Structures are given as C-alpha cells and as structure tokens.
Coordinates of N, CA, C and O in Angstrom, one line a residue:
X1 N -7.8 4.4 9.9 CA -7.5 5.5 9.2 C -8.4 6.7 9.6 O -9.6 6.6 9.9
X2 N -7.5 7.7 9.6 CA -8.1 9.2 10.5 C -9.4 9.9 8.8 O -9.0 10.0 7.7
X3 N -10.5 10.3 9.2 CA -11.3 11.1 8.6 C -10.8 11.5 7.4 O -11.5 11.1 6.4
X4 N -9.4 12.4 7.2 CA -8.9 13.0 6.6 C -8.1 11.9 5.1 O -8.2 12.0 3.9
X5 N -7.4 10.8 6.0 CA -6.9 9.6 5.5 C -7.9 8.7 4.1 O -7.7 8.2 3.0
X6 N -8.8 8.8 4.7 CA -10.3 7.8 3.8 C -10.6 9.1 3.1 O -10.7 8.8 1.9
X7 N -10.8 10.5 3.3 CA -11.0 11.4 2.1 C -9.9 11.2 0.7 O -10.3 11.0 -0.4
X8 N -8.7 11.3 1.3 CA -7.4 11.4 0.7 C -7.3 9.7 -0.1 O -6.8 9.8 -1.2
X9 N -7.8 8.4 0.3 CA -7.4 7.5 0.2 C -8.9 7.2 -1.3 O -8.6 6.6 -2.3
X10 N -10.0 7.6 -1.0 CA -10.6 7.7 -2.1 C -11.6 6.1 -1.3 O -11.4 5.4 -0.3
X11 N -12.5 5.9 -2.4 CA -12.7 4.2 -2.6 C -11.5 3.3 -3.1 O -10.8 3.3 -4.1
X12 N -11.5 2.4 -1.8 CA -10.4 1.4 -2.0 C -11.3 0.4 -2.5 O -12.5 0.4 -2.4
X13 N -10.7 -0.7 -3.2 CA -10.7 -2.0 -4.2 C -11.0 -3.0 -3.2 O -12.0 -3.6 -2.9
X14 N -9.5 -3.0 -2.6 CA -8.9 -4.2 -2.1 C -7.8 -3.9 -1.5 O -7.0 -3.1 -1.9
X15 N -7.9 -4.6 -0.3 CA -7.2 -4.1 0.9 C -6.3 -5.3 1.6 O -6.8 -6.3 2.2
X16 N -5.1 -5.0 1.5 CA -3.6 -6.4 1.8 C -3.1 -6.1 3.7 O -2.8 -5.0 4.2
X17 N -3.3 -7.1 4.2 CA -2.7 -7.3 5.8 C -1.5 -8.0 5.7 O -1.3 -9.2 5.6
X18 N -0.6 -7.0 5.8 CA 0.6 -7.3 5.4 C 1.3 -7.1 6.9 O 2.5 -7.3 6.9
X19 N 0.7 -6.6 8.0 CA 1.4 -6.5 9.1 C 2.6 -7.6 10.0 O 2.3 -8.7 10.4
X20 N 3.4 -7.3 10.1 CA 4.2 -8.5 10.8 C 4.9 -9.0 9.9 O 5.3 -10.2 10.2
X21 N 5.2 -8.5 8.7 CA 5.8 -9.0 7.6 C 6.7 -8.2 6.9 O 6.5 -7.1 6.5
X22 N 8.3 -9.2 6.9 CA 9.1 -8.0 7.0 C 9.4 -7.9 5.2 O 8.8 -8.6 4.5
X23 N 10.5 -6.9 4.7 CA 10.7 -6.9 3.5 C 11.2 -8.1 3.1 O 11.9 -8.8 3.8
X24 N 10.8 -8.6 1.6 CA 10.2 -7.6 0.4 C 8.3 -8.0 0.7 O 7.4 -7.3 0.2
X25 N 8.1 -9.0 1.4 CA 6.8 -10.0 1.8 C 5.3 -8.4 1.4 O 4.4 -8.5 0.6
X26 N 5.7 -7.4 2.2 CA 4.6 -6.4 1.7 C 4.7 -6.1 0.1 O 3.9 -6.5 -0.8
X27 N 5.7 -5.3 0.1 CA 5.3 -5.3 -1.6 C 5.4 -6.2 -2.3 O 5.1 -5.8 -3.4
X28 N 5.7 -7.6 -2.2 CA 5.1 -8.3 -3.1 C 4.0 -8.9 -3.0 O 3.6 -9.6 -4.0
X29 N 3.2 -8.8 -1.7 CA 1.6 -9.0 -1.5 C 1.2 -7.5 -2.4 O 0.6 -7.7 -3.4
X30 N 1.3 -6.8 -2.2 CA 0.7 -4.7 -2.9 C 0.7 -5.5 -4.5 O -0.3 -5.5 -5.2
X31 N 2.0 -6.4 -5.1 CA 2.4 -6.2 -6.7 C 1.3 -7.7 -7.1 O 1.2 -8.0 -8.3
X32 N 0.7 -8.4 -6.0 CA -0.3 -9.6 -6.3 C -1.5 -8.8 -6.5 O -1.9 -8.6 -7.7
X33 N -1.9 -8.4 -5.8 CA -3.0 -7.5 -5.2 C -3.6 -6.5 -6.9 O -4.7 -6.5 -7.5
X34 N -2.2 -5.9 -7.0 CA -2.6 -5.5 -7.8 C -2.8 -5.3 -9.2 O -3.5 -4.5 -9.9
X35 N -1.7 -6.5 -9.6 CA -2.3 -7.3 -10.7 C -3.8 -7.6 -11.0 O -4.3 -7.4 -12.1
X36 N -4.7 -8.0 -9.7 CA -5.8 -8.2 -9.7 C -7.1 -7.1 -10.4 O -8.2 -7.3 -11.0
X37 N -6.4 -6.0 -10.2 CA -7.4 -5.0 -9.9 C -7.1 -4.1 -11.6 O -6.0 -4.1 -12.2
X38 N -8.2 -3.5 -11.8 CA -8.2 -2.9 -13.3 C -7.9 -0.9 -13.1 O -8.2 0.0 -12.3
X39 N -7.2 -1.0 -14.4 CA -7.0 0.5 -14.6 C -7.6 1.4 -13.4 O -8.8 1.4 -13.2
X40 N -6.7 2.3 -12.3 CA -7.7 3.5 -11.8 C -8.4 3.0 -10.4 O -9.1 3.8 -9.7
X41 N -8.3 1.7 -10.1 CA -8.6 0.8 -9.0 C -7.7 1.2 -7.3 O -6.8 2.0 -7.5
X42 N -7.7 1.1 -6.6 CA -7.1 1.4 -5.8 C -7.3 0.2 -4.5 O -8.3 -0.4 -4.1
X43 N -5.9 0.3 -4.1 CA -5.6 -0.7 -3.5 C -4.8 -0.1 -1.6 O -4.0 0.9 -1.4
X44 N -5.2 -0.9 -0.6 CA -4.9 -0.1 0.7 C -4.2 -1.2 1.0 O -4.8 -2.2 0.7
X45 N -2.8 -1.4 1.6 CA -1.9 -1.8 2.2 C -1.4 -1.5 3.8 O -0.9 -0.4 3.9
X46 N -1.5 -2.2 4.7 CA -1.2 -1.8 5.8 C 0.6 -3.1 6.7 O 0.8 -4.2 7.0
X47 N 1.0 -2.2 6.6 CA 2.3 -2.7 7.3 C 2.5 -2.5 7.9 O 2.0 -1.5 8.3
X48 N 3.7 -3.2 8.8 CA 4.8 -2.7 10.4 C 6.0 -2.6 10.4 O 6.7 -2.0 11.2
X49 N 6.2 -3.5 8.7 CA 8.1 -3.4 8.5 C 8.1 -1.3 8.6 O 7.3 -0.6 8.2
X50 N 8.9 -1.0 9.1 CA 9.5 0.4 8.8 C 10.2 0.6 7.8 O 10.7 1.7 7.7
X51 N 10.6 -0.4 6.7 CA 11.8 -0.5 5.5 C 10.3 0.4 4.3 O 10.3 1.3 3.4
X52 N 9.0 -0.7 5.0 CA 8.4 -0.1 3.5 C 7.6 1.4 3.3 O 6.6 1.7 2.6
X53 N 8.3 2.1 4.2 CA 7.8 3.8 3.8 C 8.5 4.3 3.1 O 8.1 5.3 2.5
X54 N 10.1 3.5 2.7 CA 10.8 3.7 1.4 C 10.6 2.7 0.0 O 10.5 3.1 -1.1
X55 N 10.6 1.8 0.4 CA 9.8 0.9 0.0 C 8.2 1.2 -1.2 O 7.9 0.9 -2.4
X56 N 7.8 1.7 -0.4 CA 6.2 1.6 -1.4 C 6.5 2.7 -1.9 O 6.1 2.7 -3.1
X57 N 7.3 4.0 -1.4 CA 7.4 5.4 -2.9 C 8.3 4.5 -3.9 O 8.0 4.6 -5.1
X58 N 9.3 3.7 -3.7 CA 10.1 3.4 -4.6 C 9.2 2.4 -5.6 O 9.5 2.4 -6.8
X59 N 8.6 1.9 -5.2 CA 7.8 0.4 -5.8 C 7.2 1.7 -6.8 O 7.8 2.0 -7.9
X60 N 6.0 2.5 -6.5 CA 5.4 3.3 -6.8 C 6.3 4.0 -7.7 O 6.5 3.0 -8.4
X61 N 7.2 5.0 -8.2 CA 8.1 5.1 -8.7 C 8.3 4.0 -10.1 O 8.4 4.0 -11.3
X62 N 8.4 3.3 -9.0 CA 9.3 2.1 -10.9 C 8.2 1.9 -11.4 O 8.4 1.8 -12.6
X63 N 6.9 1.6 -11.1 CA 5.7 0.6 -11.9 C 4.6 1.5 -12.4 O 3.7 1.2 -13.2
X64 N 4.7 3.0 -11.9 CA 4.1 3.6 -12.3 C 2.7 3.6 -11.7 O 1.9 4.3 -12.4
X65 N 2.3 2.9 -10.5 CA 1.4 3.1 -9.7 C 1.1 4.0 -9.0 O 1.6 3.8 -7.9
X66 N 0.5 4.9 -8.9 CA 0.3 6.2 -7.9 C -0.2 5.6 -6.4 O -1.1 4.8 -6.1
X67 N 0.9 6.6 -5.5 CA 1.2 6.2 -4.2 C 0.3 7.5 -3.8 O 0.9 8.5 -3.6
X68 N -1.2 7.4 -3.8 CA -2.0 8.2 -3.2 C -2.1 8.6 -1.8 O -2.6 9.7 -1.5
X69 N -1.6 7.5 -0.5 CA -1.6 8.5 0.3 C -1.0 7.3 1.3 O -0.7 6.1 0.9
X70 N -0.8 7.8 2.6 CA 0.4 7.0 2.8 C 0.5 7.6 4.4 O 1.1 8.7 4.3
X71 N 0.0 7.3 5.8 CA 0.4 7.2 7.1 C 0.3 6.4 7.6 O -0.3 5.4 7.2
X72 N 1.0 6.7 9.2 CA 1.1 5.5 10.5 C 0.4 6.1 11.2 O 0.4 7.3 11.5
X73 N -0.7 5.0 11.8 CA -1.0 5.1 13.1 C -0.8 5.6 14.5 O 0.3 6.3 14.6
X74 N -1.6 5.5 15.5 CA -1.0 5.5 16.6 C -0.4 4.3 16.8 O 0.6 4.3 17.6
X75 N -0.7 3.5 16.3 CA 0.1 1.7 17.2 C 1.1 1.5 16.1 O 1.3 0.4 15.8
X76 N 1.5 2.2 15.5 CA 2.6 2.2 14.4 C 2.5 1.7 12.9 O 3.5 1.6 12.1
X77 N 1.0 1.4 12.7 CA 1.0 0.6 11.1 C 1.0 1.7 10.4 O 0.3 2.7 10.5
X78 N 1.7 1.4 9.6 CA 1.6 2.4 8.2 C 0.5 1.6 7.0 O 0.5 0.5 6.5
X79 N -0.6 3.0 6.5 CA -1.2 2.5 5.9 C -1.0 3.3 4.6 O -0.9 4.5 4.5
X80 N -0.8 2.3 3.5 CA -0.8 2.8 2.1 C -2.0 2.5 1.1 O -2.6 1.5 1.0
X81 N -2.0 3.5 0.3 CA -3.5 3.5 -0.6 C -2.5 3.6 -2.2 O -1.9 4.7 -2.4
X82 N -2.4 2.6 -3.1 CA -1.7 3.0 -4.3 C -3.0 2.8 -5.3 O -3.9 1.9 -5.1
X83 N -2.9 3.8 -6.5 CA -3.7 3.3 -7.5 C -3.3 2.9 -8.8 O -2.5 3.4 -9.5
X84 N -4.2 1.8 -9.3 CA -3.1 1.4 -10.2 C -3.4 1.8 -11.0 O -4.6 2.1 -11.2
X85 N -2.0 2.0 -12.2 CA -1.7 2.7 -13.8 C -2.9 2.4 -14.5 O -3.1 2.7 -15.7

C-alpha cells in the first residue's frame, strides 16, 4: 500500500490474505475477521478475485461496515480497509 493508502487506511486490527480466492471465499474470510474485532476496529483485506471491488461496497452497504478505503496494486491485488460498526 502506496503512502497515501496507509494515511487513508488509518491503524489496521487485522489483516485477511485472501488472494487467489475466488467469490464468495473473500468476503466471507472480511465477515470472520470481523466478527473478531470490536466497535471502530479496522480490518485490511487483500484480494485478486476482480468480482470483489463490487463485492466489498456491497458487503459494506448491507452490514453497515464502513468501506474506508479500497485499491489495486501494481501486480493487481486489491486492497481493502473496512471498519467495523
């Protein structure tokens, strides 16, 4: 994650390697993850499916998780930072 990414992404918790793993397998590692973690916690997810850049706004959306911040790489992983409700 670029300088700007870890400003924007804040202190992460707990961080899911979900690479190489196609849908639903990421977000339902993000919805383990973050059961774990208390009020205001924040959680980094990194994937390769391309399904979950719609995927994690939508997850984020229904559970009420804030989808704080959210790019890809140069080698194509998308990394996501959600915080939980």
């Amino acid at each position: 994650m670029d300088a700007a990414g870890d400003a924007a992404a804040g202190a992460v918790a707990l961080e899911v390697d979900a690479k190489g793993l196609r849908c639903p397998q990421p977000i339902l590692r993000a919805k383990r993850a973050l059961a774990t973690l208390q009020s205001g916690q924040r959680l980094r997810v990194l994937a390769t499916d391309s399904g979950s850049l719609q995927d994690f706004a939508a997850f984020a959306r229904q559970t009420g998780n804030a989808l704080i911040a959210q790019h890809t790489d140069e080698a194509g992983v998308h990394h996501f930072v959600l915080q939980r409700r």
